[in-house]
Tab-separated table of C-alpha atoms and ligand atoms in Angstrom:
chain	number	residue	atom	x	y	z
A	1084	MET	CA	-16.072	-9.962	-4.797
A	1085	ILE	CA	-16.148	-7.916	-8.011
A	1086	ARG	CA	-15.961	-9.684	-11.379
A	1087	PHE	CA	-16.058	-8.355	-14.930
A	1088	GLU	CA	-16.973	-10.801	-17.548
A	1089	HIS	CA	-16.363	-9.659	-21.256
A	1090	VAL	CA	-17.620	-6.130	-20.458
A	1091	THR	CA	-17.844	-3.605	-23.349
A	1092	LYS	CA	-18.986	-0.063	-23.165
A	1093	ARG	CA	-19.671	1.852	-26.352
A	1094	TYR	CA	-21.037	5.312	-26.073
A	1095	ALA	CA	-23.764	6.716	-28.417
A	1096	ASP	CA	-21.247	8.502	-30.529
A	1097	GLY	CA	-19.397	5.193	-31.284
A	1098	THR	CA	-16.545	5.738	-28.764
A	1099	THR	CA	-15.488	2.243	-27.404
A	1100	ALA	CA	-14.453	3.272	-23.897
A	1101	VAL	CA	-14.054	-0.209	-22.542
A	1102	ASP	CA	-13.472	-3.199	-24.735
A	1103	ASP	CA	-14.193	-6.875	-23.683
A	1104	LEU	CA	-12.846	-6.475	-20.177
A	1105	SER	CA	-12.569	-9.422	-17.858
A	1106	PHE	CA	-11.080	-9.344	-14.425
A	1107	GLU	CA	-11.714	-10.093	-10.824
A	1108	VAL	CA	-11.054	-8.377	-7.496
A	1109	ALA	CA	-10.977	-10.500	-4.399
A	1110	ALA	CA	-12.601	-9.543	-1.103
A	1111	GLY	CA	-10.395	-7.241	0.864
A	1112	GLU	CA	-8.098	-6.591	-2.149
A	1113	LEU	CA	-7.025	-3.149	-3.269
A	1114	VAL	CA	-6.739	-3.103	-7.104
A	1115	THR	CA	-5.416	0.062	-8.755
A	1116	LEU	CA	-6.597	0.916	-12.368
A	1117	VAL	CA	-3.794	2.929	-13.995
A	1118	GLY	CA	-3.433	4.325	-17.537
A	1119	PRO	CA	-3.416	7.597	-19.577
A	1120	SER	CA	-6.319	9.941	-19.788
A	1121	GLY	CA	-9.259	8.634	-21.684
A	1122	CYS	CA	-8.244	4.981	-21.523
A	1123	GLY	CA	-11.551	3.966	-19.706
A	1124	LYS	CA	-10.797	3.904	-16.088
A	1125	THR	CA	-13.719	6.101	-14.815
A	1126	THR	CA	-16.068	4.279	-17.243
A	1127	THR	CA	-14.973	0.941	-15.625
A	1128	MET	CA	-15.609	2.227	-12.226
A	1129	LYS	CA	-19.080	3.783	-12.956
A	1130	MET	CA	-20.313	0.468	-14.425
A	1131	VAL	CA	-19.810	-1.112	-10.969
A	1132	ASN	CA	-22.375	1.036	-9.236
A	1133	ARG	CA	-24.532	1.290	-12.422
A	1134	LEU	CA	-23.922	5.105	-13.071
A	1135	ILE	CA	-23.130	3.763	-16.533
A	1136	GLU	CA	-24.682	0.573	-17.963
A	1137	PRO	CA	-22.462	-1.740	-20.130
A	1138	THR	CA	-23.180	-2.297	-23.818
A	1139	ASP	CA	-22.205	-5.988	-23.456
A	1140	GLY	CA	-20.979	-8.357	-20.850
A	1141	ARG	CA	-21.853	-8.872	-17.206
A	1142	ILE	CA	-20.540	-7.641	-13.832
A	1143	PHE	CA	-20.899	-9.498	-10.628
A	1144	LEU	CA	-20.802	-8.246	-7.067
A	1145	ASP	CA	-20.279	-10.983	-4.487
A	1146	GLY	CA	-21.488	-13.558	-7.084
A	1147	GLU	CA	-24.636	-11.597	-7.910
A	1148	ASP	CA	-25.190	-10.216	-11.547
A	1149	ILE	CA	-25.662	-6.486	-10.761
A	1150	SER	CA	-27.890	-5.847	-13.851
A	1151	GLY	CA	-30.657	-7.427	-11.693
A	1152	VAL	CA	-29.962	-5.336	-8.636
A	1153	ASP	CA	-31.873	-2.095	-7.954
A	1154	PRO	CA	-29.227	0.709	-8.373
A	1155	VAL	CA	-30.227	2.435	-5.249
A	1156	GLU	CA	-29.854	-0.812	-3.268
A	1157	LEU	CA	-26.653	-1.402	-5.071
A	1158	ARG	CA	-25.070	1.832	-4.114
A	1159	ARG	CA	-25.726	1.331	-0.462
A	1160	ARG	CA	-23.106	-1.452	-0.580
A	1161	ILE	CA	-20.616	0.733	-2.577
A	1162	GLY	CA	-18.799	3.747	-1.264
A	1163	TYR	CA	-17.812	6.148	-3.975
A	1164	VAL	CA	-15.144	8.800	-3.917
A	1165	ILE	CA	-15.275	10.876	-7.178
A	1166	GLN	CA	-12.675	12.620	-9.100
A	1167	GLN	CA	-13.424	16.086	-7.952
A	1168	VAL	CA	-14.319	15.201	-4.301
A	1169	GLY	CA	-17.974	16.618	-4.708
A	1170	LEU	CA	-18.640	17.698	-1.243
A	1171	PHE	CA	-21.900	19.797	-0.687
A	1172	PRO	CA	-20.711	23.349	-0.312
A	1173	HIS	CA	-23.697	24.446	1.853
A	1174	LYS	CA	-23.283	21.699	4.345
A	1175	THR	CA	-20.683	21.417	7.146
A	1176	VAL	CA	-17.959	18.849	7.089
A	1177	LEU	CA	-19.817	16.792	9.717
A	1178	ASP	CA	-22.993	16.806	7.791
A	1179	ASN	CA	-21.329	15.996	4.559
A	1180	THR	CA	-19.997	12.988	6.155
A	1181	ALA	CA	-23.172	12.092	7.773
A	1182	THR	CA	-25.129	12.448	4.495
A	1183	VAL	CA	-25.267	8.715	3.367
A	1184	PRO	CA	-26.158	7.124	6.664
A	1185	HIS	CA	-28.846	9.780	7.171
A	1186	LEU	CA	-30.157	9.018	3.665
A	1187	LEU	CA	-30.254	5.331	4.611
A	1188	GLY	CA	-32.575	6.052	7.459
A	1189	VAL	CA	-30.115	6.329	10.365
A	1190	LYS	CA	-31.279	8.969	12.867
A	1191	LYS	CA	-29.445	12.305	12.417
A	1192	SER	CA	-27.879	12.304	15.883
A	1193	GLU	CA	-26.475	8.735	15.364
A	1194	ALA	CA	-25.392	9.526	11.903
A	1195	ARG	CA	-23.404	12.604	13.203
A	1196	LEU	CA	-21.786	10.509	15.818
A	1197	ARG	CA	-20.639	7.875	13.321
A	1198	ALA	CA	-19.486	10.872	11.078
A	1199	ALA	CA	-17.360	12.192	13.944
A	1200	GLU	CA	-15.689	8.804	14.413
A	1201	LEU	CA	-14.925	8.662	10.704
A	1202	LEU	CA	-13.416	12.155	10.635
A	1203	ASP	CA	-11.125	11.146	13.398
A	1204	LEU	CA	-10.356	7.979	11.513
A	1205	VAL	CA	-9.041	10.021	8.539
A	1206	GLY	CA	-7.064	12.409	10.684
A	1207	LEU	CA	-9.463	15.384	10.969
A	1208	ASP	CA	-10.441	16.281	14.549
A	1209	PRO	CA	-14.275	16.654	14.464
A	1210	LYS	CA	-14.168	19.321	17.135
A	1211	VAL	CA	-11.940	21.343	14.919
A	1212	TYR	CA	-13.095	20.629	11.452
A	1213	GLY	CA	-16.810	19.202	11.844
A	1214	SER	CA	-18.454	22.602	11.829
A	1215	ARG	CA	-16.433	24.126	8.938
A	1216	TYR	CA	-17.721	24.255	5.313
A	1217	PRO	CA	-15.784	22.670	2.458
A	1218	GLU	CA	-14.392	26.009	1.222
A	1219	GLN	CA	-12.668	26.536	4.625
A	1220	LEU	CA	-10.592	23.421	4.136
A	1221	SER	CA	-7.305	22.700	2.209
A	1222	GLY	CA	-7.545	20.527	-0.846
A	1223	GLY	CA	-5.973	17.546	1.078
A	1224	GLN	CA	-8.482	18.076	3.866
A	1225	ARG	CA	-11.418	18.063	1.545
A	1226	GLN	CA	-10.152	14.796	0.001
A	1227	ARG	CA	-10.058	13.203	3.384
A	1228	VAL	CA	-13.699	14.243	3.993
A	1229	GLY	CA	-14.450	12.574	0.829
A	1230	VAL	CA	-12.894	9.392	1.933
A	1231	ALA	CA	-14.723	9.571	5.290
A	1232	ARG	CA	-17.992	10.155	3.576
A	1233	ALA	CA	-17.524	7.071	1.347
A	1234	LEU	CA	-16.790	4.983	4.476
A	1235	ALA	CA	-19.806	6.307	6.324
A	1236	ALA	CA	-22.259	3.621	5.381
A	1237	ASP	CA	-19.606	1.020	6.022
A	1238	PRO	CA	-19.958	-0.478	2.507
A	1239	PRO	CA	-17.803	-3.589	1.731
A	1240	VAL	CA	-16.711	-2.065	-1.555
A	1241	LEU	CA	-15.069	1.239	-2.214
A	1242	LEU	CA	-14.748	2.846	-5.610
A	1243	MET	CA	-12.201	5.630	-5.597
A	1244	ASP	CA	-11.581	7.713	-8.699
A	1245	GLU	CA	-8.330	9.730	-8.359
A	1246	PRO	CA	-9.223	10.649	-4.763
A	1247	PHE	CA	-5.866	12.277	-4.209
A	1248	GLY	CA	-5.568	13.827	-7.632
A	1249	ALA	CA	-5.936	17.429	-6.616
A	1250	VAL	CA	-3.153	17.799	-4.085
A	1251	ASP	CA	0.620	18.499	-4.214
A	1252	PRO	CA	2.942	15.418	-4.057
A	1253	VAL	CA	3.897	15.814	-0.351
A	1254	VAL	CA	0.296	15.914	0.830
A	1255	ARG	CA	-0.545	13.200	-1.550
A	1256	GLU	CA	2.036	10.889	-0.130
A	1257	ARG	CA	0.741	11.523	3.386
A	1258	LEU	CA	-2.845	10.788	2.352
A	1259	GLN	CA	-1.686	7.592	0.625
A	1260	ASN	CA	0.100	6.505	3.815
A	1261	GLU	CA	-2.874	7.235	5.782
A	1262	PHE	CA	-5.131	5.470	3.446
A	1263	LEU	CA	-3.003	2.278	3.498
A	1264	LYS	CA	-3.019	2.377	7.336
A	1265	LEU	CA	-6.860	2.795	7.325
A	1266	GLN	CA	-7.364	-0.053	4.708
A	1267	SER	CA	-5.195	-2.375	6.887
A	1268	GLN	CA	-7.963	-1.748	9.536
A	1269	VAL	CA	-11.046	-1.631	7.443
A	1270	ARG	CA	-10.086	-4.224	4.710
A	1271	LYS	CA	-12.594	-2.969	2.042
A	1272	THR	CA	-12.653	-4.350	-1.505
A	1273	VAL	CA	-11.277	-1.403	-3.340
A	1274	LEU	CA	-11.122	-0.358	-6.892
A	1275	PHE	CA	-8.849	2.773	-7.044
A	1276	VAL	CA	-8.348	4.713	-10.225
A	1277	THR	CA	-5.209	6.818	-10.893
A	1278	HIS	CA	-3.120	7.886	-13.860
A	1279	ASP	CA	0.048	7.962	-11.645
A	1280	ILE	CA	2.103	4.772	-11.846
A	1281	GLU	CA	3.835	5.693	-8.512
A	1282	GLU	CA	0.457	5.752	-6.725
A	1283	ALA	CA	-0.695	2.609	-8.376
A	1284	VAL	CA	2.381	0.695	-7.314
A	1285	ARG	CA	2.307	2.058	-3.705
A	1286	LEU	CA	-1.346	1.280	-2.988
A	1287	GLY	CA	-2.263	-1.652	-5.035
A	1288	ASP	CA	-2.170	-5.309	-4.053
A	1289	ARG	CA	-2.472	-5.795	-7.708
A	1290	ILE	CA	-2.348	-3.268	-10.618
A	1291	ALA	CA	-4.493	-3.189	-13.823
A	1292	VAL	CA	-2.532	-1.324	-16.431
A	1293	TYR	CA	-4.874	-0.019	-19.096
A	1294	GLY	CA	-4.272	0.432	-22.800
A	1295	GLN	CA	-7.130	1.837	-24.840
A	1296	GLY	CA	-10.186	0.270	-23.173
A	1297	THR	CA	-8.363	-2.881	-22.487
A	1298	ILE	CA	-6.118	-4.189	-19.655
A	1299	GLU	CA	-2.616	-4.801	-20.822
A	1300	GLN	CA	-1.426	-6.410	-17.557
A	1301	PHE	CA	-3.051	-7.349	-14.287
A	1302	ASP	CA	-0.513	-8.319	-11.629
A	1303	ALA	CA	1.179	-7.565	-8.256
A	1304	PRO	CA	3.103	-4.326	-8.452
A	1305	ALA	CA	6.572	-6.184	-8.222
A	1306	VAL	CA	5.556	-8.265	-11.111
A	1307	VAL	CA	4.361	-5.422	-13.297
A	1308	LEU	CA	7.606	-3.504	-12.610
A	1309	GLY	CA	9.784	-6.632	-12.798
A	1310	ALA	CA	8.252	-8.408	-15.772
A	1311	PRO	CA	6.135	-6.065	-17.895
A	1312	ALA	CA	3.882	-8.123	-20.089
A	1313	THR	CA	4.218	-5.801	-23.158
A	1314	PRO	CA	6.415	-3.091	-24.644
A	1315	TYR	CA	3.576	-0.683	-23.793
A	1316	VAL	CA	3.519	-1.555	-20.121
A	1317	ALA	CA	7.374	-1.387	-19.840
A	1318	ASP	CA	7.101	2.128	-21.432
A	1319	PHE	CA	4.313	3.171	-19.194
A	1320	VAL	CA	5.961	2.025	-15.950
A	1321	GLY	CA	9.085	3.908	-16.958
A	1322	ALA	CA	12.769	3.237	-17.470
A	1323	ASP	CA	13.446	3.399	-13.687
A	1324	ARG	CA	11.197	0.426	-12.935
A	1325	GLY	CA	14.032	-1.352	-11.293
A	1326	LEU	CA	14.300	1.457	-8.676
A	1327	LYS	CA	10.467	1.496	-8.165
A	1328	ARG	CA	10.514	-2.211	-7.585
A	1329	LEU	CA	12.816	-1.641	-4.555
A	1330	SER	CA	9.915	0.190	-2.887
A	1331	VAL	CA	7.309	-2.652	-3.410
A	1332	THR	CA	9.534	-5.459	-2.293
A	1333	PRO	CA	9.693	-6.228	1.566
A	1334	ILE	CA	12.565	-7.671	3.452
A	1335	GLU	CA	11.727	-11.205	4.418
A	1336	GLU	CA	13.464	-13.321	7.077
A	1337	SER	CA	14.877	-15.682	4.498
A	1338	ASP	CA	16.748	-12.760	2.833
A	1339	LEU	CA	18.952	-12.392	5.959
A	1340	GLU	CA	22.427	-13.425	6.754
A	1341	GLN	CA	23.397	-14.746	10.224
A	1342	PRO	CA	26.733	-13.172	11.278
A	1343	PRO	CA	28.436	-14.164	14.495
A	1344	VAL	CA	26.444	-12.978	17.509
A	1345	VAL	CA	27.858	-12.188	20.872
A	1346	HIS	CA	26.091	-10.972	24.101
A	1347	LEU	CA	26.845	-7.927	26.146
A	1348	ASP	CA	27.941	-9.806	29.191
A	1349	ASP	CA	30.267	-12.254	27.087
A	1350	PRO	CA	33.966	-12.138	28.049
A	1351	MET	CA	36.083	-10.468	25.233
A	1352	ARG	CA	38.005	-13.723	24.911
A	1353	THR	CA	34.753	-15.579	23.847
A	1354	ALA	CA	33.981	-12.884	21.398
A	1355	ALA	CA	37.519	-12.994	19.852
A	1356	GLN	CA	37.279	-16.682	19.515
A	1357	ARG	CA	33.817	-16.680	17.912
A	1358	LEU	CA	35.028	-14.130	15.353
A	1359	ALA	CA	38.198	-16.152	14.643
A	1360	ASP	CA	36.231	-19.379	14.283
A	1361	GLN	CA	34.006	-17.922	11.594
A	1362	GLY	CA	36.631	-15.672	9.989
A	1363	ALA	CA	34.412	-12.646	10.391
A	1364	ARG	CA	35.357	-9.007	10.580
A	1365	TRP	CA	32.556	-8.101	12.935
A	1366	ALA	CA	29.893	-9.585	15.055
A	1367	VAL	CA	26.520	-8.380	16.105
A	1368	VAL	CA	25.998	-7.606	19.899
A	1369	LEU	CA	22.758	-8.463	21.596
A	1370	ASP	CA	21.451	-7.770	25.093
A	1371	GLY	CA	20.231	-10.444	27.661
A	1372	GLU	CA	16.881	-10.675	25.895
A	1373	ASP	CA	18.448	-11.164	22.392
A	1374	ASN	CA	17.432	-7.627	21.287
A	1375	LEU	CA	19.800	-5.645	19.118
A	1376	HIS	CA	22.301	-3.615	21.038
A	1377	GLY	CA	25.021	-2.885	18.427
A	1378	TRP	CA	28.073	-4.463	16.938
A	1379	ILE	CA	31.861	-5.094	17.591
A	1380	PRO	CA	34.629	-4.955	15.024
A	1381	ALA	CA	37.244	-7.846	14.967
A	1382	GLU	CA	40.021	-5.378	15.536
A	1383	SER	CA	38.841	-4.539	19.010
A	1384	ALA	CA	37.991	-8.094	19.868
A	1385	ASN	CA	41.466	-9.187	18.888
A	1386	GLN	CA	43.633	-6.668	20.623
A	1387	ARG	CA	45.889	-8.542	22.986
A	1388	GLY	CA	45.472	-8.174	26.649
A	1389	LYS	CA	41.894	-7.053	26.416
A	1390	ASP	CA	39.865	-8.487	29.195
A	1391	GLY	CA	36.547	-7.601	30.465
A	1392	THR	CA	33.271	-8.005	28.626
A	1393	VAL	CA	31.798	-7.079	25.198
A	1394	ARG	CA	29.858	-4.409	26.943
A	1395	GLU	CA	32.890	-2.125	27.283
A	1396	HIS	CA	33.795	-2.311	23.551
A	1397	ALA	CA	30.576	-2.601	21.756
A	1398	ARG	CA	29.423	0.125	19.389
A	1399	ARG	CA	25.741	1.254	18.968
A	1400	MET	CA	24.168	0.239	15.803
A	1401	GLU	CA	22.090	2.945	14.043
A	1402	ALA	CA	21.375	1.231	10.773
A	1403	TRP	CA	18.550	-1.024	11.480
A	1404	LEU	CA	14.932	-1.732	10.216
A	1405	PRO	CA	12.001	-4.007	11.092
A	1406	VAL	CA	11.443	-7.092	8.886
A	1407	GLY	CA	8.714	-6.186	6.243
A	1408	ALA	CA	10.227	-2.799	5.580
A	1409	SER	CA	10.955	-2.215	1.832
A	1410	LEU	CA	14.287	-2.757	0.110
A	1411	LYS	CA	14.180	0.823	-0.857
A	1412	GLN	CA	14.225	1.737	2.926
A	1413	ALA	CA	17.060	-0.768	3.374
A	1414	PHE	CA	19.046	0.802	0.660
A	1415	SER	CA	18.355	4.281	1.860
A	1416	THR	CA	19.247	3.337	5.426
A	1417	MET	CA	22.699	1.838	4.186
A	1418	LEU	CA	23.404	5.119	2.355
A	1419	GLN	CA	22.307	7.339	5.181
A	1420	HIS	CA	24.603	5.611	7.737
A	1421	ASP	CA	27.286	4.729	5.194
A	1422	ALA	CA	26.788	1.049	6.436
A	1423	GLY	CA	27.917	-2.009	4.603
A	1424	TRP	CA	25.129	-3.898	6.134
A	1425	ILE	CA	21.981	-3.262	8.212
A	1426	ALA	CA	20.507	-5.177	11.148
A	1427	VAL	CA	16.906	-6.431	10.879
A	1428	ILE	CA	14.612	-6.877	13.760
A	1429	ASP	CA	11.278	-8.492	14.437
A	1430	ASP	CA	8.478	-5.945	13.784
A	1431	ALA	CA	6.402	-7.074	16.723
A	1432	GLY	CA	7.126	-6.853	20.502
A	1433	GLU	CA	10.552	-6.001	21.775
A	1434	GLY	CA	12.446	-5.970	18.512
A	1435	ARG	CA	14.194	-9.347	18.527
A	1436	PHE	CA	17.325	-9.470	16.329
A	1437	LEU	CA	16.660	-11.623	13.180
A	1438	GLY	CA	19.641	-11.182	11.010
A	1439	VAL	CA	21.487	-8.730	8.715
A	1440	LEU	CA	20.824	-7.540	5.191
A	1441	THR	CA	23.937	-7.069	3.033
A	1442	PRO	CA	24.041	-5.399	-0.435
A	1443	ALA	CA	24.484	-8.949	-2.030
A	1444	ARG	CA	21.404	-10.198	-0.103
A	1445	LEU	CA	19.558	-7.143	-1.126
A	1446	HIS	CA	20.247	-7.911	-4.757
A	1447	GLU	CA	19.056	-11.452	-4.306
A	1448	ALA	CA	15.964	-10.287	-2.576
A	1449	LEU	CA	15.041	-8.070	-5.494
A	1450	ARG	CA	15.340	-11.002	-7.816
A	1451	ARG	CA	13.287	-13.204	-5.617
A	1452	SER	CA	10.456	-10.638	-5.760
A	1453	ILE	CA	9.438	-12.384	-9.011
A	1454	ASP	CA	9.879	-15.969	-9.242
A	1455	ALA	CA	10.772	-18.040	-12.168
A	1456	ASP	CA	7.128	-17.713	-13.734
A	1457	GLY	CA	7.246	-14.032	-13.113
A	1458	ARG	CA	4.161	-14.642	-10.834
A	1459	ARG	CA	4.152	-13.572	-7.192
A	1460	VAL	CA	1.942	-11.548	-4.920
A	1461	SER	CA	4.457	-9.821	-2.752
A	1462	ARG	CA	2.943	-7.654	-0.235
A	1463	ARG	CA	-0.015	-8.343	1.972
A	1464	GLU	CA	-1.425	-11.740	1.639
A	1465	VAL	CA	-4.747	-11.686	-0.338
A	1466	GLU	CA	-6.820	-14.465	-1.641
A	1467	VAL	CA	-6.543	-14.006	-5.466
A	1468	GLU	CA	-8.710	-15.983	-7.703
A	1469	THR	CA	-7.657	-15.909	-11.360
A	1470	VAL	CA	-9.952	-15.224	-14.193
A	1471	GLY	CA	-10.088	-17.687	-17.022
B	1721	LIG	N1	-20.689	10.323	-22.257
B	1721	LIG	C1	-19.816	10.014	-23.051
B	1721	LIG	N2	-19.943	9.977	-24.385
B	1721	LIG	C2	-19.053	9.677	-25.270
B	1721	LIG	N3	-17.796	9.437	-24.949
B	1721	LIG	C3	-17.511	9.344	-23.620
B	1721	LIG	C4	-18.509	9.679	-22.640
B	1721	LIG	N4	-17.760	9.562	-21.494
B	1721	LIG	C5	-16.533	9.200	-21.727
B	1721	LIG	N5	-16.323	9.172	-23.053
B	1721	LIG	C6	-15.187	8.705	-23.667
B	1721	LIG	O1	-14.642	7.455	-23.282
B	1721	LIG	C7	-13.328	7.265	-23.069
B	1721	LIG	C8	-13.086	6.798	-21.731
B	1721	LIG	O2	-13.404	7.828	-20.818
B	1721	LIG	P1	-13.039	7.757	-19.227
B	1721	LIG	O3	-13.767	8.742	-18.627
B	1721	LIG	O4	-13.476	6.356	-18.798
B	1721	LIG	O5	-11.628	7.809	-19.267
B	1721	LIG	P2	-10.470	7.839	-18.034
B	1721	LIG	O6	-9.563	6.698	-18.146
B	1721	LIG	O7	-11.310	7.972	-16.700
B	1721	LIG	O8	-9.763	9.343	-18.294
B	1721	LIG	P3	-9.084	10.441	-17.167
B	1721	LIG	O9	-7.867	9.910	-16.665
B	1721	LIG	O10	-8.880	11.565	-18.087
B	1721	LIG	O11	-10.125	10.664	-16.163
B	1721	LIG	C9	-12.759	8.561	-23.447
B	1721	LIG	O12	-12.315	8.575	-24.859
B	1721	LIG	C10	-13.922	9.626	-23.342
B	1721	LIG	O13	-13.898	10.696	-24.125
B	1722	LIG	MG1	-11.451	9.446	-15.176
């Protein structure tokens, strides 16, 4: 969708901001550009919508060399959220959001209807916020308006330059979550600039780690964290990169163990027999629909003279997660419930029981997140074409 071929930008004073850059972003992919101040992130981004012209090299959008595309026409296809939000102070939130479609010739009333939908989408009730002016909003709310405005013309491509830079960490995390949810619905091709490695790792399908005007590594978050390409990248992602990797590696079905399973209406004798056969200390208890109910320890199953059914002795299970949750959530759930294992259920429908995650399996899953070649796109499936 976006392809850089040997792109260099030298400013008039001789500063080389971007040096022989080649990379490609697939359609629907979210790529984060991360690196220290002054490394060329904004310059890279502004060359995509021709606010800055490269000194050398070519940039393609959807296969078309953008140097031949009229900049105004080009910018219609590209939403842009700038570093300082840049809302018009004298326009209401609704009119700020409606600006681009209106400029593109959409009737004002229609543009406003669309703007109201978008404000809703980014979590701002248009009835409450639509008629306010930017100065009457919090920093986080302003940034949401910035995102809504960039989406207003429904462009296939979004450029976002530190869109959540000006808010505190708590609000920022909420905006990030909302944005991920939004992106899973709208599936734009996104270049997202940040200097915060945590943010880059959370949001990116892939991350481009910048050195000075060059990309040091371009990979999935788990790979950048698990196998940094250079000492510079290792230093940039930080000494706690192992911990960070927990948060970008999802639980998969193949990570799970299959303990003995009994049902609520099974006689206790059957349960005791199954535990003894498998030499297990506990069994998972399911209801009639194979949904998770709880667990039963071997002691209570083995006590002599116990009749009746599993139902009377089962304990509730609080430590469970849906498949696809991160290993970090798994670890945190184990700690929170002081549990030696957690149950994992289907993330769709009724929550069918799939298996359990143990600390040993958690460790294996973390190692699995980068394969032997250190290559793996771990989170959402994206079509990734490599650059020669
Ligand atoms: N118009 C200009 N003329 C000369 N040098 C410039 C110009 N604009 C940017 N630069 C320089 O180019 C380099 C890259 O700038 P750029 O704005 O791309 O950095 P950045 O990675 O976005 O940094 P930040 O995280 O601080 O926003 C910097 O050294 C900057 O000083
Ligand atoms: Mg910048």
